[in-house]
Tab-separated table of C-alpha atoms in Angstrom:
chain	number	residue	atom	x	y	z
A	95	MET	CA	-23.016	-0.463	-65.121
A	96	VAL	CA	-21.436	2.884	-64.302
A	97	PHE	CA	-19.638	4.096	-61.185
A	98	SER	CA	-22.137	6.898	-60.633
A	99	SER	CA	-25.132	4.586	-60.318
A	100	LEU	CA	-26.946	3.456	-57.200
A	101	LEU	CA	-26.539	-0.167	-58.292
A	102	PHE	CA	-22.763	0.177	-58.356
A	103	LEU	CA	-22.415	2.315	-55.225
A	104	PHE	CA	-24.651	0.310	-52.923
A	105	ALA	CA	-24.620	-3.207	-54.367
A	106	PHE	CA	-21.782	-4.128	-56.711
A	107	LEU	CA	-18.934	-2.289	-54.964
A	108	PRO	CA	-19.748	-3.379	-51.378
A	109	VAL	CA	-20.226	-7.005	-52.455
A	110	THR	CA	-16.979	-6.975	-54.447
A	111	LEU	CA	-14.993	-5.467	-51.567
A	112	ALA	CA	-16.487	-7.954	-49.101
A	113	LEU	CA	-15.664	-10.968	-51.278
A	114	TYR	CA	-12.205	-9.654	-52.131
A	115	TYR	CA	-11.092	-9.046	-48.545
A	116	ALA	CA	-12.765	-12.200	-47.234
A	117	ILE	CA	-10.242	-14.231	-49.246
A	118	PRO	CA	-6.602	-14.022	-48.076
A	119	ASN	CA	-5.054	-15.849	-51.039
A	120	ARG	CA	-3.706	-13.576	-53.804
A	121	LYS	CA	-4.559	-15.939	-56.667
A	122	ALA	CA	-8.074	-16.362	-55.353
A	123	ARG	CA	-8.424	-12.586	-55.081
A	124	ASN	CA	-7.477	-12.297	-58.743
A	125	TRP	CA	-10.246	-14.792	-59.493
A	126	VAL	CA	-12.698	-12.548	-57.631
A	127	LEU	CA	-11.586	-9.503	-59.612
A	128	PHE	CA	-11.636	-11.382	-62.920
A	129	VAL	CA	-15.099	-12.893	-62.522
A	130	LEU	CA	-16.757	-9.844	-60.984
A	131	SER	CA	-15.155	-7.536	-63.555
A	132	LEU	CA	-16.690	-9.676	-66.308
A	133	ILE	CA	-20.071	-9.363	-64.594
A	134	PHE	CA	-19.557	-5.595	-64.323
A	135	TYR	CA	-18.655	-5.377	-68.005
A	136	GLY	CA	-21.440	-7.615	-69.257
A	137	TRP	CA	-24.215	-6.120	-67.143
A	138	GLY	CA	-25.725	-4.259	-70.108
A	139	GLU	CA	-24.725	-6.454	-73.065
A	140	PRO	CA	-23.432	-9.876	-71.925
A	141	VAL	CA	-22.665	-10.994	-75.490
A	142	TYR	CA	-19.631	-8.716	-75.659
A	143	ILE	CA	-17.985	-10.612	-72.827
A	144	LEU	CA	-17.175	-13.204	-75.506
A	145	VAL	CA	-15.416	-10.584	-77.641
A	146	MET	CA	-13.306	-9.519	-74.684
A	147	LEU	CA	-12.475	-13.090	-73.672
A	148	ALA	CA	-11.429	-13.853	-77.246
A	149	SER	CA	-9.068	-10.858	-77.208
A	150	ILE	CA	-7.654	-11.893	-73.833
A	151	THR	CA	-7.146	-15.519	-74.874
A	152	GLU	CA	-5.542	-14.604	-78.182
A	153	ALA	CA	-3.035	-12.175	-76.617
A	154	TRP	CA	-2.255	-14.522	-73.739
A	155	GLY	CA	-1.641	-17.455	-76.085
A	156	PHE	CA	0.499	-15.552	-78.579
A	157	GLY	CA	2.447	-14.160	-75.634
A	158	PHE	CA	4.040	-17.573	-75.076
A	159	LEU	CA	5.207	-17.722	-78.696
A	160	ILE	CA	6.606	-14.193	-78.565
A	161	ALA	CA	8.496	-14.985	-75.355
A	162	LYS	CA	9.748	-18.297	-76.756
A	163	TYR	CA	11.343	-16.769	-79.859
A	164	ARG	CA	12.199	-13.290	-78.578
A	165	VAL	CA	15.900	-14.099	-78.098
A	166	SER	CA	16.512	-17.176	-80.258
A	167	ALA	CA	14.499	-16.130	-83.334
A	168	PRO	CA	13.569	-12.409	-83.222
A	169	LYS	CA	11.947	-12.475	-86.663
A	170	LYS	CA	9.569	-15.230	-85.555
A	171	ALA	CA	8.785	-13.299	-82.388
A	172	ARG	CA	8.098	-10.196	-84.472
A	173	GLY	CA	5.812	-12.216	-86.708
A	174	TRP	CA	3.791	-13.577	-83.795
A	175	MET	CA	3.589	-10.077	-82.336
A	176	ALA	CA	2.238	-8.815	-85.662
A	177	VAL	CA	-0.378	-11.587	-85.739
A	178	SER	CA	-1.486	-10.782	-82.193
A	179	LEU	CA	-1.708	-7.051	-82.896
A	180	PHE	CA	-3.606	-7.722	-86.116
A	181	CYS	CA	-6.202	-9.839	-84.301
A	182	ASN	CA	-6.828	-7.163	-81.691
A	183	LEU	CA	-6.916	-4.302	-84.179
A	184	ALA	CA	-9.181	-6.295	-86.505
A	185	ALA	CA	-11.775	-6.633	-83.734
A	186	LEU	CA	-11.538	-2.915	-82.946
A	187	LEU	CA	-11.773	-1.907	-86.607
A	188	PHE	CA	-14.745	-4.177	-87.253
A	189	PHE	CA	-16.904	-3.189	-84.308
A	190	LYS	CA	-15.996	0.484	-84.215
A	191	TYR	CA	-15.302	1.455	-87.813
A	192	ALA	CA	-16.945	-1.039	-90.196
A	193	ASN	CA	-20.109	0.996	-90.733
A	194	PHE	CA	-18.067	4.208	-90.929
A	195	PHE	CA	-16.039	2.806	-93.818
A	196	ILE	CA	-19.144	1.365	-95.474
A	197	GLY	CA	-20.993	4.668	-95.140
A	198	ASN	CA	-18.159	6.571	-96.785
A	199	LEU	CA	-17.714	4.004	-99.561
A	200	ARG	CA	-21.443	4.247	-100.329
A	201	LEU	CA	-20.871	7.879	-101.293
A	202	ILE	CA	-19.056	6.503	-104.354
A	203	PRO	CA	-21.662	5.563	-107.018
A	204	LEU	CA	-19.964	2.206	-107.638
A	205	PHE	CA	-20.713	1.071	-104.067
A	206	THR	CA	-24.031	2.823	-103.389
A	207	GLU	CA	-26.126	-0.217	-104.285
A	208	THR	CA	-23.611	-2.976	-103.588
A	209	LEU	CA	-22.753	-2.101	-99.979
A	210	SER	CA	-25.119	-1.874	-97.039
A	211	PRO	CA	-24.501	-1.002	-93.386
A	212	ILE	CA	-24.172	-3.976	-91.049
A	213	GLU	CA	-27.458	-4.158	-89.175
A	214	GLY	CA	-27.369	-4.500	-85.409
A	215	LEU	CA	-23.641	-3.807	-85.126
A	216	THR	CA	-23.034	-1.959	-81.868
A	217	LEU	CA	-19.825	-0.844	-80.231
A	218	PRO	CA	-18.639	-2.965	-77.283
A	219	ILE	CA	-18.145	-0.569	-74.377
A	220	GLY	CA	-14.510	0.186	-73.648
A	221	ILE	CA	-13.086	-1.761	-76.598
A	222	SER	CA	-10.787	1.125	-77.548
A	223	PHE	CA	-9.311	1.143	-74.049
A	224	TYR	CA	-8.865	-2.560	-73.410
A	225	THR	CA	-7.503	-3.135	-76.928
A	226	PHE	CA	-4.723	-0.632	-76.250
A	227	GLN	CA	-3.983	-2.296	-72.921
A	228	ILE	CA	-3.713	-5.727	-74.515
A	229	MET	CA	-1.477	-4.307	-77.243
A	230	SER	CA	0.815	-2.790	-74.609
A	231	TYR	CA	1.361	-6.285	-73.173
A	232	THR	CA	2.163	-7.751	-76.576
A	233	ILE	CA	4.581	-4.975	-77.543
A	234	ASP	CA	6.290	-4.767	-74.144
A	235	LEU	CA	6.743	-8.536	-74.168
A	236	TYR	CA	8.364	-8.428	-77.603
A	237	ARG	CA	10.640	-5.580	-76.499
A	238	GLY	CA	11.719	-7.524	-73.425
A	239	GLN	CA	10.292	-4.887	-71.079
A	240	THR	CA	8.152	-7.413	-69.247
A	241	ASP	CA	7.940	-11.167	-68.723
A	242	VAL	CA	5.303	-13.479	-70.125
A	243	GLN	CA	2.277	-13.854	-67.858
A	244	ARG	CA	1.697	-17.586	-67.449
A	245	ASN	CA	-1.398	-17.277	-65.292
A	246	TYR	CA	-4.498	-16.771	-67.446
A	247	VAL	CA	-6.577	-15.390	-64.586
A	248	ALA	CA	-3.914	-12.837	-63.636
A	249	PHE	CA	-3.718	-11.643	-67.238
A	250	GLY	CA	-7.495	-11.653	-67.503
A	251	ALA	CA	-7.746	-9.623	-64.307
A	252	TYR	CA	-5.347	-7.065	-65.783
A	253	VAL	CA	-7.477	-6.582	-68.896
A	254	THR	CA	-10.900	-6.729	-67.267
A	255	LEU	CA	-10.112	-4.908	-64.010
A	256	PHE	CA	-13.358	-2.991	-63.605
A	257	PRO	CA	-11.956	0.250	-62.112
A	258	GLN	CA	-10.217	1.153	-65.385
A	259	LEU	CA	-11.920	-1.153	-67.882
A	260	ILE	CA	-14.470	1.161	-69.478
A	261	ALA	CA	-12.721	4.511	-69.885
A	262	GLY	CA	-9.189	4.248	-68.550
A	263	PRO	CA	-6.724	5.332	-67.443
A	264	ILE	CA	-4.999	3.181	-70.051
A	265	VAL	CA	-2.757	1.009	-67.887
A	266	ARG	CA	0.320	-0.422	-69.560
A	267	TYR	CA	0.971	-4.010	-68.554
A	268	ARG	CA	4.496	-3.372	-67.330
A	269	ASP	CA	3.184	-0.741	-64.902
A	270	VAL	CA	1.127	-3.324	-63.017
A	271	ASP	CA	2.719	-6.694	-63.814
A	272	ASP	CA	4.219	-7.018	-60.333
A	273	GLN	CA	1.036	-5.739	-58.710
A	274	LEU	CA	-0.974	-8.580	-60.218
A	275	THR	CA	0.826	-11.045	-57.958
A	276	GLU	CA	2.563	-8.987	-55.269
A	277	ARG	CA	0.414	-5.930	-54.554
A	278	ARG	CA	0.056	-4.840	-50.955
A	279	GLU	CA	-3.266	-3.572	-49.652
A	280	THR	CA	-2.892	-1.146	-46.741
A	281	LEU	CA	-5.340	0.908	-44.718
A	282	PRO	CA	-3.771	4.272	-45.717
A	283	LEU	CA	-3.911	3.270	-49.390
A	284	PHE	CA	-7.500	2.066	-49.032
A	285	SER	CA	-8.629	5.232	-47.232
A	286	SER	CA	-6.922	7.462	-49.805
A	287	GLY	CA	-8.721	5.424	-52.473
A	288	VAL	CA	-12.089	6.029	-50.833
A	289	ARG	CA	-11.380	9.766	-50.665
A	290	ARG	CA	-10.252	9.883	-54.281
A	291	PHE	CA	-13.302	7.913	-55.413
A	292	LEU	CA	-15.751	10.183	-53.603
A	293	ILE	CA	-14.057	13.325	-54.896
A	294	GLY	CA	-14.407	11.922	-58.407
A	295	LEU	CA	-18.052	11.067	-57.755
A	296	GLY	CA	-18.710	14.647	-56.678
A	297	LYS	CA	-16.887	16.037	-59.703
A	298	LYS	CA	-18.988	13.903	-62.035
A	299	VAL	CA	-22.434	14.088	-60.417
A	300	LEU	CA	-22.478	17.491	-58.729
A	301	ILE	CA	-20.421	19.595	-61.140
A	302	GLY	CA	-20.027	17.679	-64.408
A	303	ASP	CA	-23.695	16.776	-64.793
A	304	ALA	CA	-24.746	20.305	-63.781
A	305	CYS	CA	-22.470	21.754	-66.473
A	306	ALA	CA	-23.944	19.237	-68.927
A	307	ARG	CA	-27.461	20.549	-68.308
A	308	VAL	CA	-26.380	24.129	-69.022
A	309	TYR	CA	-24.452	22.976	-72.091
A	310	GLU	CA	-27.439	21.073	-73.502
A	311	TYR	CA	-29.688	24.103	-73.003
A	312	ALA	CA	-27.184	26.479	-74.618
A	313	LYS	CA	-26.509	24.104	-77.524
A	314	ALA	CA	-30.215	23.708	-78.270
A	315	THR	CA	-30.782	27.456	-78.008
A	316	ALA	CA	-27.794	28.243	-80.225
A	317	GLY	CA	-29.157	25.836	-82.826
A	318	PHE	CA	-32.685	27.260	-83.014
A	319	HIS	CA	-32.032	30.915	-82.146
A	320	PRO	CA	-28.336	31.612	-82.778
A	321	THR	CA	-26.795	34.232	-80.520
A	322	ALA	CA	-23.174	34.859	-79.624
A	323	ALA	CA	-23.963	34.476	-75.918
A	324	ALA	CA	-25.568	31.045	-76.407
A	325	ALA	CA	-22.611	29.909	-78.522
A	326	TRP	CA	-20.101	31.002	-75.868
A	327	MET	CA	-22.165	29.285	-73.179
A	328	THR	CA	-22.101	26.126	-75.297
A	329	VAL	CA	-18.306	26.170	-75.596
A	330	ILE	CA	-17.578	27.191	-72.002
A	331	PHE	CA	-19.892	24.697	-70.336
A	332	TYR	CA	-18.894	21.823	-72.620
A	333	THR	CA	-15.260	22.604	-71.806
A	334	LEU	CA	-16.084	22.307	-68.107
A	335	HIS	CA	-18.452	19.366	-68.561
A	336	ILE	CA	-15.969	17.122	-70.360
A	337	TYR	CA	-13.234	17.930	-67.844
A	338	TYR	CA	-15.322	17.175	-64.756
A	339	ASP	CA	-16.935	14.142	-66.366
A	340	PHE	CA	-13.726	12.519	-67.601
A	341	SER	CA	-11.368	13.592	-64.805
A	342	GLY	CA	-14.073	12.631	-62.310
A	343	TYR	CA	-14.194	9.156	-63.848
A	344	SER	CA	-10.395	8.934	-63.734
A	345	ASP	CA	-10.389	9.970	-60.059
A	346	MET	CA	-12.958	7.277	-59.324
A	347	ALA	CA	-10.952	4.683	-61.274
A	348	ILE	CA	-7.701	5.551	-59.490
A	349	GLY	CA	-9.503	5.522	-56.145
A	350	LEU	CA	-11.075	2.136	-56.814
A	351	GLY	CA	-7.703	0.771	-57.868
A	352	ARG	CA	-6.209	1.847	-54.540
A	353	MET	CA	-9.033	0.114	-52.662
A	354	PHE	CA	-7.852	-3.146	-54.243
A	355	GLY	CA	-4.140	-2.433	-53.824
A	356	PHE	CA	-3.401	-1.149	-57.346
A	357	ARG	CA	-1.594	2.071	-58.160
A	358	PHE	CA	-2.618	3.498	-61.505
A	359	LEU	CA	-1.154	6.305	-63.568
A	360	GLU	CA	-2.510	9.781	-63.067
A	361	ASN	CA	-4.621	10.832	-66.039
A	362	PHE	CA	-5.119	14.574	-65.502
A	363	ASN	CA	-2.982	17.361	-64.082
A	364	TYR	CA	-5.095	20.542	-64.186
A	365	PRO	CA	-5.017	20.830	-67.999
A	366	TYR	CA	-6.899	24.124	-68.153
A	367	VAL	CA	-4.063	26.056	-66.503
A	368	SER	CA	-1.830	25.234	-69.487
A	369	GLN	CA	-0.012	28.033	-71.284
A	370	SER	CA	0.199	26.233	-74.625
A	371	ILE	CA	-1.442	23.365	-76.461
A	372	THR	CA	1.788	21.395	-76.067
A	373	GLU	CA	1.475	21.733	-72.301
A	374	PHE	CA	-2.249	20.962	-72.432
A	375	TRP	CA	-1.602	17.573	-74.007
A	376	ARG	CA	0.924	16.772	-71.306
A	377	ARG	CA	-1.803	17.354	-68.743
A	378	TRP	CA	-4.956	15.986	-70.448
A	379	HIS	CA	-5.640	12.246	-70.771
A	380	MET	CA	-2.015	11.608	-69.925
A	381	SER	CA	-2.258	7.819	-70.216
A	382	LEU	CA	-3.445	8.051	-73.841
A	383	GLY	CA	-0.695	10.518	-74.708
A	384	THR	CA	1.880	8.235	-73.092
A	385	TRP	CA	0.549	5.249	-75.053
A	386	PHE	CA	0.786	6.997	-78.428
A	387	LYS	CA	4.206	8.400	-77.576
A	388	GLU	CA	5.656	5.007	-76.587
A	389	TYR	CA	4.006	2.790	-79.188
A	390	VAL	CA	3.643	5.083	-82.220
A	391	TYR	CA	5.627	8.336	-82.019
A	392	ILE	CA	8.958	6.983	-80.734
A	393	PRO	CA	8.950	3.888	-83.021
A	394	LEU	CA	8.439	6.260	-85.971
A	395	GLY	CA	11.573	8.111	-84.915
A	396	GLY	CA	10.160	10.636	-82.465
A	397	ASN	CA	12.340	13.736	-82.172
A	398	ARG	CA	15.484	11.906	-83.279
A	399	VAL	CA	14.840	12.525	-86.974
A	400	GLY	CA	14.803	15.611	-89.188
A	401	LYS	CA	12.170	18.328	-88.977
A	402	PHE	CA	10.080	17.009	-91.853
A	403	LYS	CA	9.903	13.516	-90.373
A	404	GLN	CA	9.120	14.954	-86.926
A	405	PHE	CA	6.140	16.762	-88.436
A	406	ARG	CA	5.141	13.571	-90.251
A	407	ASN	CA	5.292	11.673	-86.954
A	408	ILE	CA	3.144	14.290	-85.217
A	409	ALA	CA	0.652	14.167	-88.099
A	410	VAL	CA	0.391	10.369	-87.897
A	411	VAL	CA	-0.063	10.394	-84.115
A	412	TRP	CA	-2.751	13.057	-84.162
A	413	PHE	CA	-4.648	11.542	-87.072
A	414	LEU	CA	-4.709	8.270	-85.131
A	415	THR	CA	-5.621	10.070	-81.894
A	416	GLY	CA	-8.645	11.641	-83.547
A	417	PHE	CA	-9.594	8.390	-85.271
A	418	TRP	CA	-9.254	6.459	-81.994
A	419	HIS	CA	-11.840	8.703	-80.377
A	420	GLY	CA	-14.641	7.902	-82.768
A	421	ALA	CA	-15.871	6.735	-86.154
A	422	ASN	CA	-16.824	10.151	-87.459
A	423	TRP	CA	-15.068	12.818	-89.476
A	424	ASN	CA	-15.384	15.410	-86.720
A	425	TYR	CA	-13.054	13.359	-84.498
A	426	ILE	CA	-10.507	13.031	-87.296
A	427	LEU	CA	-10.643	16.785	-87.937
A	428	TRP	CA	-10.294	17.363	-84.187
A	429	GLY	CA	-7.098	15.305	-84.168
A	430	VAL	CA	-5.749	17.055	-87.276
A	431	TYR	CA	-6.622	20.441	-85.735
A	432	PHE	CA	-4.482	19.793	-82.676
A	433	GLY	CA	-1.741	18.211	-84.766
A	434	VAL	CA	-1.443	21.386	-86.858
A	435	ILE	CA	-1.298	23.569	-83.736
A	436	LEU	CA	1.369	21.356	-82.165
A	437	VAL	CA	3.497	21.556	-85.318
A	438	ALA	CA	3.088	25.350	-85.335
A	439	GLU	CA	4.075	25.560	-81.669
A	440	LYS	CA	7.082	23.338	-82.225
A	441	THR	CA	8.147	25.392	-85.241
A	442	PHE	CA	7.744	28.971	-84.050
A	443	LEU	CA	4.780	29.722	-81.761
A	444	LEU	CA	6.348	28.650	-78.461
A	445	ARG	CA	9.415	30.774	-79.134
A	446	ALA	CA	7.265	33.708	-80.209
A	447	MET	CA	5.241	33.532	-76.980
A	448	GLU	CA	8.188	33.253	-74.581
A	449	LYS	CA	7.923	36.887	-73.453
A	450	THR	CA	4.130	37.018	-73.577
A	451	PRO	CA	2.473	37.440	-70.142
A	452	SER	CA	1.300	34.126	-68.686
A	453	VAL	CA	-2.297	35.387	-68.518
A	454	LEU	CA	-2.334	35.894	-72.285
A	455	ARG	CA	-0.697	32.511	-72.894
A	456	ARG	CA	-3.383	30.825	-70.789
A	457	LEU	CA	-6.102	32.714	-72.657
A	458	TYR	CA	-4.554	31.626	-75.964
A	459	ALA	CA	-4.549	27.989	-74.844
A	460	LEU	CA	-8.110	28.099	-73.480
A	461	LEU	CA	-9.479	29.634	-76.673
A	462	LEU	CA	-7.844	27.008	-78.880
A	463	ILE	CA	-8.949	24.231	-76.527
A	464	GLY	CA	-12.520	25.558	-76.605
A	465	PHE	CA	-12.531	25.791	-80.395
A	466	GLY	CA	-11.285	22.210	-80.471
A	467	TRP	CA	-14.153	21.060	-78.267
A	468	ILE	CA	-16.578	22.436	-80.872
A	469	LEU	CA	-15.118	20.002	-83.396
A	470	PHE	CA	-15.184	17.228	-80.814
A	471	SER	CA	-18.748	17.684	-79.562
A	472	PHE	CA	-20.601	18.320	-82.837
A	473	THR	CA	-20.848	15.179	-84.943
A	474	ASP	CA	-23.013	17.314	-87.254
A	475	MET	CA	-20.241	19.474	-88.653
A	476	ALA	CA	-22.674	21.979	-90.183
A	477	ALA	CA	-24.083	22.646	-86.714
A	478	GLY	CA	-20.562	22.882	-85.321
A	479	TRP	CA	-19.614	25.422	-87.990
A	480	GLN	CA	-22.715	27.448	-87.160
A	481	CYS	CA	-21.746	27.428	-83.475
A	482	PHE	CA	-18.212	28.577	-84.330
A	483	ARG	CA	-19.491	31.427	-86.514
A	484	SER	CA	-21.938	32.462	-83.813
A	485	LEU	CA	-19.068	32.993	-81.366
A	486	PHE	CA	-18.102	36.021	-83.454
A	487	GLY	CA	-21.642	37.216	-84.103
A	488	ILE	CA	-21.743	35.910	-87.680
A	489	GLY	CA	-25.221	34.777	-88.721
A	490	THR	CA	-26.717	35.464	-85.287
A	491	GLU	CA	-30.051	37.037	-84.430
A	492	ALA	CA	-28.544	39.079	-81.597
A	493	PHE	CA	-25.635	39.055	-79.179
A	494	CYS	CA	-27.915	37.838	-76.386
A	495	THR	CA	-31.601	37.366	-75.638
A	496	PRO	CA	-33.264	37.991	-72.261
A	497	THR	CA	-33.812	34.255	-71.783
A	498	VAL	CA	-30.187	33.373	-72.498
A	499	GLY	CA	-29.014	36.194	-70.236
A	500	TYR	CA	-31.230	34.928	-67.429
A	501	GLU	CA	-29.956	31.359	-67.807
A	502	PHE	CA	-26.370	32.595	-67.819
A	503	LEU	CA	-26.885	34.485	-64.560
A	504	ARG	CA	-28.450	31.376	-63.041
A	505	ALA	CA	-25.431	29.334	-64.119
A	506	LEU	CA	-22.857	31.941	-63.049
A	507	PRO	CA	-22.229	30.479	-59.541
A	508	LEU	CA	-21.697	27.058	-61.151
A	509	LEU	CA	-19.315	28.608	-63.680
A	510	ILE	CA	-17.235	30.251	-60.947
A	511	LEU	CA	-17.166	27.071	-58.844
A	512	ALA	CA	-16.210	24.880	-61.798
A	513	ALA	CA	-13.579	27.307	-63.096
A	514	VAL	CA	-11.855	27.613	-59.713
A	515	GLY	CA	-12.127	23.860	-59.125
A	516	ALA	CA	-10.296	23.189	-62.393
A	517	THR	CA	-7.177	24.909	-61.004
A	518	PRO	CA	-4.715	23.689	-58.339
A	519	LEU	CA	-5.843	26.488	-55.980
A	520	PRO	CA	-8.429	24.603	-53.844
A	521	LYS	CA	-6.127	21.626	-53.261
A	522	SER	CA	-3.140	23.854	-52.541
A	523	VAL	CA	-5.056	25.896	-49.960
A	524	TRP	CA	-6.519	22.803	-48.316
A	525	ASP	CA	-3.196	20.986	-48.059
A	526	THR	CA	-1.487	24.068	-46.638
A	527	LEU	CA	-4.155	24.558	-43.991
A	528	ALA	CA	-4.255	20.865	-43.132
A	529	GLU	CA	-0.480	20.544	-42.621
A	530	ARG	CA	-0.554	17.177	-44.353
A	531	ASP	CA	2.156	14.560	-44.075
A	532	TRP	CA	2.894	13.192	-47.542
A	533	THR	CA	3.521	9.464	-47.833
A	534	ALA	CA	4.523	7.177	-50.669
A	535	GLU	CA	1.289	5.166	-50.634
A	536	GLY	CA	0.309	6.653	-53.947
A	537	ALA	CA	0.025	6.221	-57.659
A	538	VAL	CA	2.904	6.175	-60.112
A	539	ASP	CA	3.706	8.646	-62.856
A	540	ALA	CA	4.554	7.889	-66.476
A	541	LYS	CA	8.168	7.105	-65.518
A	542	GLY	CA	7.184	4.704	-62.748
A	543	ASN	CA	7.985	7.103	-59.920
A	544	GLU	CA	5.637	7.032	-56.959
A	545	ILE	CA	3.265	9.977	-56.646
A	546	PRO	CA	2.567	10.508	-52.952
A	547	VAL	CA	-0.947	10.794	-51.602
A	548	PRO	CA	-1.929	12.404	-48.318
A	549	ASP	CA	-1.886	10.191	-45.270
A	550	ALA	CA	-3.305	11.193	-41.891
A	551	PRO	CA	-2.589	14.892	-41.218
A	552	LEU	CA	-0.328	15.784	-38.315
A	553	GLY	CA	-0.930	18.137	-35.391
A	554	THR	CA	-4.127	19.391	-33.793
A	555	ARG	CA	-5.106	21.464	-36.785
A	556	GLY	CA	-4.273	18.543	-39.043
A	557	LYS	CA	-6.547	16.241	-37.052
A	558	VAL	CA	-9.383	18.751	-37.347
A	559	PHE	CA	-8.911	18.876	-41.097
A	560	GLY	CA	-8.761	15.086	-41.182
A	561	ILE	CA	-12.196	14.993	-39.578
A	562	LEU	CA	-13.435	17.687	-41.962
A	563	THR	CA	-12.139	15.642	-44.902
A	564	ALA	CA	-14.078	12.583	-43.739
A	565	VAL	CA	-17.219	14.646	-43.124
A	566	GLY	CA	-16.834	16.343	-46.505
A	567	CYS	CA	-16.456	13.034	-48.338
A	568	PHE	CA	-19.497	11.620	-46.551
A	569	GLY	CA	-21.401	14.767	-47.497
A	570	ILE	CA	-20.414	14.324	-51.143
A	571	LEU	CA	-21.733	10.757	-51.033
A	572	LEU	CA	-25.040	11.839	-49.473
A	573	VAL	CA	-25.665	14.747	-51.840
A	574	SER	CA	-24.563	12.748	-54.890
A	575	THR	CA	-26.882	9.918	-53.874
A	576	ALA	CA	-29.761	12.371	-53.555
A	577	TYR	CA	-29.058	13.653	-57.066
A	578	LEU	CA	-28.799	10.130	-58.456
A	579	VAL	CA	-32.115	9.099	-56.915
A	580	ASP	CA	-33.837	12.050	-58.556
A	581	SER	CA	-32.001	12.114	-61.895
A	582	THR	CA	-32.112	10.288	-65.188
A	583	PHE	CA	-29.318	7.979	-66.357
A	584	SER	CA	-26.156	9.980	-67.122
A	585	PRO	CA	-23.301	7.865	-68.503
A	586	PHE	CA	-19.728	9.080	-68.745
A	587	LEU	CA	-18.862	10.841	-71.999
A	588	TYR	CA	-15.910	8.572	-72.783
A	589	PHE	CA	-18.048	5.417	-72.589
A	590	ILE	CA	-18.850	5.907	-76.283
A	591	PHE	CA	-15.182	5.555	-77.225
């Protein structure tokens, strides 16, 4: 089940909200979230509910042992933490990477006949995300940064919470531990959640899916009749597609969380306005970057060690980041690609670009981001290499064909809309005109500070814009519904991870 489906919008979500708010007791509400989140997760493949429940039960049980020995016998606590982490990582490695390892080993003559792929092995949706969340609980508990969760349902609700279960944001346990038992649902928070959800729905259905159609056309054209124009269309529209698809999902997840009283981390902060790759990765998929920083980079020594070890730490993090995204070499190369750029920026590039005009720095970042998306989107690396060469007219039939030119002109309004929408400009203009009053009923940032969200606007003009906001959100719902009725199934890109 996906957020941008008629089943979710007009059946699952209304029923869940009705049941949730019909029950005043907090523990009972956690039961509602736990059970209905399991139904949400298992709608397509119920068997993988058992895998998730096993992971939940294992981490919850070992949590008591970690808490018991954390102070009196730290080595025992560390051992139980290691066992818990091993169990969770073993499940992830088996389901996600077993056939990848087997396939690569079969390239060695010794294993060609002795090893065979595991038939029928499919990837449980969201396992990469919920595994990292469970691991955050185990590690934070060992570090003494949170208390043991004694209520199985509360812990289960944390892991399975359907708004962020499938594709994030990755929510660290300590960021929501109090909210599991003491969250406060308010009308302003709920209404801001509805707005955020509908904005995300529009980003995904109306812009992201439209960019996907142009991207698929350009990619197919570039493959059969290579031209520089088709290759650039492929890169540009995939760059926009993945942003609107993934950030749209994150907006919907954050909005849904607010509807149920939860305040999740922000996951995107206009990444395409970045002036370096270092800045880009502070703005893109922020919850994943925070996770790797806290649980891998800093434990390895972070920036507190010598230059060589810093570069080693960056290399480890970005190899793992690429590997986390998928069981294919293109994802690993994608991670290594960004790791190399980040090392170069840390060493000399950022200093060299200090006096460069901001427009050129943004162009530099966008080009490197776009080249990276070629690695990311082409699992067939030969096809990806052909696309990259075509950008510069190498091995192409022409710069552009009449058909490609026509399709580009048709897509030009979408390109302008999507490009402007990926900047802070529309929100800045709207908030200025609306004279909004900013309240603290918002999400929290990576440091736990509250990020305010707009409450009811003040003044006559503010009231008018409040009405326009409501009308606009309702319009997004209507138009998105019309598209969904008439479209084929379009899952979120990050569901495959």
